Amino acid sequence: MEKRTKITISTEYITLGQFLKYAGIIDLGSEAKFFLQENVVIVDGEEESRRGRKLRGGEKVEVLGQVYEVVR
């Protein structure tokens, strides 16, 4: 079984760009667009490149060999 890091949110949703910053993958929110152009990010099994993609909880995000689970 794969090891998942849980990222807990307290709001209705978090955008993919905010998620990348909150998870410590990027340092600044302004880096999100460039990061998504240069790296493959998989959300629930599908490649995602929109920094505004809303993550509401329950999604599995794979990035840079790590797996994260968004929890509300």
mmCIF file with all atom_site columns, C-alpha atoms in Angstrom:
data_model
loop_
_atom_site.group_PDB
_atom_site.id
_atom_site.type_symbol
_atom_site.label_atom_id
_atom_site.label_alt_id
_atom_site.label_comp_id
_atom_site.label_asym_id
_atom_site.label_entity_id
_atom_site.label_seq_id
_atom_site.pdbx_PDB_ins_code
_atom_site.Cartn_x
_atom_site.Cartn_y
_atom_site.Cartn_z
_atom_site.occupancy
_atom_site.B_iso_or_equiv
_atom_site.pdbx_formal_charge
_atom_site.auth_seq_id
_atom_site.auth_comp_id
_atom_site.auth_asym_id
_atom_site.auth_atom_id
_atom_site.pdbx_PDB_model_num
ATOM 1  C CA . MET A 1 1  ? 0.000   0.000  0.000   1.00 0.00 ? 1  MET A CA 1
ATOM 2  C CA . GLU A 1 2  ? 1.299   3.432  -0.921  1.00 0.00 ? 2  GLU A CA 1
ATOM 3  C CA . LYS A 1 3  ? 2.126   5.912  1.796   1.00 0.00 ? 3  LYS A CA 1
ATOM 4  C CA . ARG A 1 4  ? -0.040  9.025  1.616   1.00 0.00 ? 4  ARG A CA 1
ATOM 5  C CA . THR A 1 5  ? 0.636   12.308 3.312   1.00 0.00 ? 5  THR A CA 1
ATOM 6  C CA . LYS A 1 6  ? -2.622  13.841 4.507   1.00 0.00 ? 6  LYS A CA 1
ATOM 7  C CA . ILE A 1 7  ? -3.150  17.530 3.869   1.00 0.00 ? 7  ILE A CA 1
ATOM 8  C CA . THR A 1 8  ? -6.005  18.816 6.026   1.00 0.00 ? 8  THR A CA 1
ATOM 9  C CA . ILE A 1 9  ? -8.006  21.821 4.878   1.00 0.00 ? 9  ILE A CA 1
ATOM 10 C CA . SER A 1 10 ? -10.481 23.775 6.981   1.00 0.00 ? 10 SER A CA 1
ATOM 11 C CA . THR A 1 11 ? -12.220 25.564 4.114   1.00 0.00 ? 11 THR A CA 1
ATOM 12 C CA . GLU A 1 12 ? -14.709 24.259 1.536   1.00 0.00 ? 12 GLU A CA 1
ATOM 13 C CA . TYR A 1 13 ? -11.920 23.818 -1.002  1.00 0.00 ? 13 TYR A CA 1
ATOM 14 C CA . ILE A 1 14 ? -8.315  24.690 -1.781  1.00 0.00 ? 14 ILE A CA 1
ATOM 15 C CA . THR A 1 15 ? -6.989  25.402 -5.261  1.00 0.00 ? 15 THR A CA 1
ATOM 16 C CA . LEU A 1 16 ? -4.223  23.260 -6.688  1.00 0.00 ? 16 LEU A CA 1
ATOM 17 C CA . GLY A 1 17 ? -1.883  26.276 -6.586  1.00 0.00 ? 17 GLY A CA 1
ATOM 18 C CA . GLN A 1 18 ? -2.663  26.867 -2.906  1.00 0.00 ? 18 GLN A CA 1
ATOM 19 C CA . PHE A 1 19 ? -2.239  23.146 -2.237  1.00 0.00 ? 19 PHE A CA 1
ATOM 20 C CA . LEU A 1 20 ? 1.262   23.119 -3.749  1.00 0.00 ? 20 LEU A CA 1
ATOM 21 C CA . LYS A 1 21 ? 2.294   25.974 -1.429  1.00 0.00 ? 21 LYS A CA 1
ATOM 22 C CA . TYR A 1 22 ? 0.529   24.546 1.654   1.00 0.00 ? 22 TYR A CA 1
ATOM 23 C CA . ALA A 1 23 ? 2.156   21.142 1.116   1.00 0.00 ? 23 ALA A CA 1
ATOM 24 C CA . GLY A 1 24 ? 5.602   22.778 0.884   1.00 0.00 ? 24 GLY A CA 1
ATOM 25 C CA . ILE A 1 25 ? 6.165   21.770 -2.746  1.00 0.00 ? 25 ILE A CA 1
ATOM 26 C CA . ILE A 1 26 ? 6.631   25.395 -3.854  1.00 0.00 ? 26 ILE A CA 1
ATOM 27 C CA . ASP A 1 27 ? 7.634   28.408 -1.764  1.00 0.00 ? 27 ASP A CA 1
ATOM 28 C CA . LEU A 1 28 ? 5.457   31.098 -3.331  1.00 0.00 ? 28 LEU A CA 1
ATOM 29 C CA . GLY A 1 29 ? 1.997   30.953 -4.837  1.00 0.00 ? 29 GLY A CA 1
ATOM 30 C CA . SER A 1 30 ? 3.334   32.812 -7.864  1.00 0.00 ? 30 SER A CA 1
ATOM 31 C CA . GLU A 1 31 ? 5.486   29.750 -8.676  1.00 0.00 ? 31 GLU A CA 1
ATOM 32 C CA . ALA A 1 32 ? 2.422   27.529 -9.235  1.00 0.00 ? 32 ALA A CA 1
ATOM 33 C CA . LYS A 1 33 ? 1.884   28.296 -12.920 1.00 0.00 ? 33 LYS A CA 1
ATOM 34 C CA . PHE A 1 34 ? 5.521   27.632 -13.841 1.00 0.00 ? 34 PHE A CA 1
ATOM 35 C CA . PHE A 1 35 ? 5.664   24.520 -11.634 1.00 0.00 ? 35 PHE A CA 1
ATOM 36 C CA . LEU A 1 36 ? 2.585   23.040 -13.326 1.00 0.00 ? 36 LEU A CA 1
ATOM 37 C CA . GLN A 1 37 ? 4.058   23.736 -16.779 1.00 0.00 ? 37 GLN A CA 1
ATOM 38 C CA . GLU A 1 38 ? 7.299   21.954 -15.887 1.00 0.00 ? 38 GLU A CA 1
ATOM 39 C CA . ASN A 1 39 ? 6.057   19.025 -13.740 1.00 0.00 ? 39 ASN A CA 1
ATOM 40 C CA . VAL A 1 40 ? 3.420   16.337 -13.997 1.00 0.00 ? 40 VAL A CA 1
ATOM 41 C CA . VAL A 1 41 ? 0.718   16.540 -11.328 1.00 0.00 ? 41 VAL A CA 1
ATOM 42 C CA . ILE A 1 42 ? -1.901  13.794 -11.155 1.00 0.00 ? 42 ILE A CA 1
ATOM 43 C CA . VAL A 1 43 ? -5.236  14.434 -9.395  1.00 0.00 ? 43 VAL A CA 1
ATOM 44 C CA . ASP A 1 44 ? -7.396  11.327 -8.949  1.00 0.00 ? 44 ASP A CA 1
ATOM 45 C CA . GLY A 1 45 ? -5.584  9.522  -11.754 1.00 0.00 ? 45 GLY A CA 1
ATOM 46 C CA . GLU A 1 46 ? -5.733  12.340 -14.323 1.00 0.00 ? 46 GLU A CA 1
ATOM 47 C CA . GLU A 1 47 ? -3.006  14.794 -15.260 1.00 0.00 ? 47 GLU A CA 1
ATOM 48 C CA . GLU A 1 48 ? -3.881  18.297 -14.084 1.00 0.00 ? 48 GLU A CA 1
ATOM 49 C CA . SER A 1 49 ? -2.251  21.566 -15.101 1.00 0.00 ? 49 SER A CA 1
ATOM 50 C CA . ARG A 1 50 ? -4.822  24.141 -13.906 1.00 0.00 ? 50 ARG A CA 1
ATOM 51 C CA . ARG A 1 51 ? -3.617  25.942 -10.794 1.00 0.00 ? 51 ARG A CA 1
ATOM 52 C CA . GLY A 1 52 ? -7.214  26.942 -10.068 1.00 0.00 ? 52 GLY A CA 1
ATOM 53 C CA . ARG A 1 53 ? -8.469  23.335 -9.913  1.00 0.00 ? 53 ARG A CA 1
ATOM 54 C CA . LYS A 1 54 ? -10.567 23.077 -6.746  1.00 0.00 ? 54 LYS A CA 1
ATOM 55 C CA . LEU A 1 55 ? -9.676  20.297 -4.311  1.00 0.00 ? 55 LEU A CA 1
ATOM 56 C CA . ARG A 1 56 ? -12.577 19.736 -1.916  1.00 0.00 ? 56 ARG A CA 1
ATOM 57 C CA . GLY A 1 57 ? -11.393 16.785 0.135   1.00 0.00 ? 57 GLY A CA 1
ATOM 58 C CA . GLY A 1 58 ? -10.950 13.122 -0.716  1.00 0.00 ? 58 GLY A CA 1
ATOM 59 C CA . GLU A 1 59 ? -8.775  13.793 -3.748  1.00 0.00 ? 59 GLU A CA 1
ATOM 60 C CA . LYS A 1 60 ? -5.483  12.010 -4.209  1.00 0.00 ? 60 LYS A CA 1
ATOM 61 C CA . VAL A 1 61 ? -2.698  14.215 -5.575  1.00 0.00 ? 61 VAL A CA 1
ATOM 62 C CA . GLU A 1 62 ? 0.527   12.722 -6.951  1.00 0.00 ? 62 GLU A CA 1
ATOM 63 C CA . VAL A 1 63 ? 3.464   15.051 -7.475  1.00 0.00 ? 63 VAL A CA 1
ATOM 64 C CA . LEU A 1 64 ? 7.244   14.558 -7.593  1.00 0.00 ? 64 LEU A CA 1
ATOM 65 C CA . GLY A 1 65 ? 6.920   10.904 -6.562  1.00 0.00 ? 65 GLY A CA 1
ATOM 66 C CA . GLN A 1 66 ? 4.843   11.720 -3.470  1.00 0.00 ? 66 GLN A CA 1
ATOM 67 C CA . VAL A 1 67 ? 1.182   10.949 -2.876  1.00 0.00 ? 67 VAL A CA 1
ATOM 68 C CA . TYR A 1 68 ? -1.001  13.329 -0.894  1.00 0.00 ? 68 TYR A CA 1
ATOM 69 C CA . GLU A 1 69 ? -4.595  13.016 0.235   1.00 0.00 ? 69 GLU A CA 1
ATOM 70 C CA . VAL A 1 70 ? -6.705  16.125 0.734   1.00 0.00 ? 70 VAL A CA 1
ATOM 71 C CA . VAL A 1 71 ? -8.806  15.772 3.904   1.00 0.00 ? 71 VAL A CA 1
ATOM 72 C CA . ARG A 1 72 ? -11.553 18.058 5.198   1.00 0.00 ? 72 ARG A CA 1
#
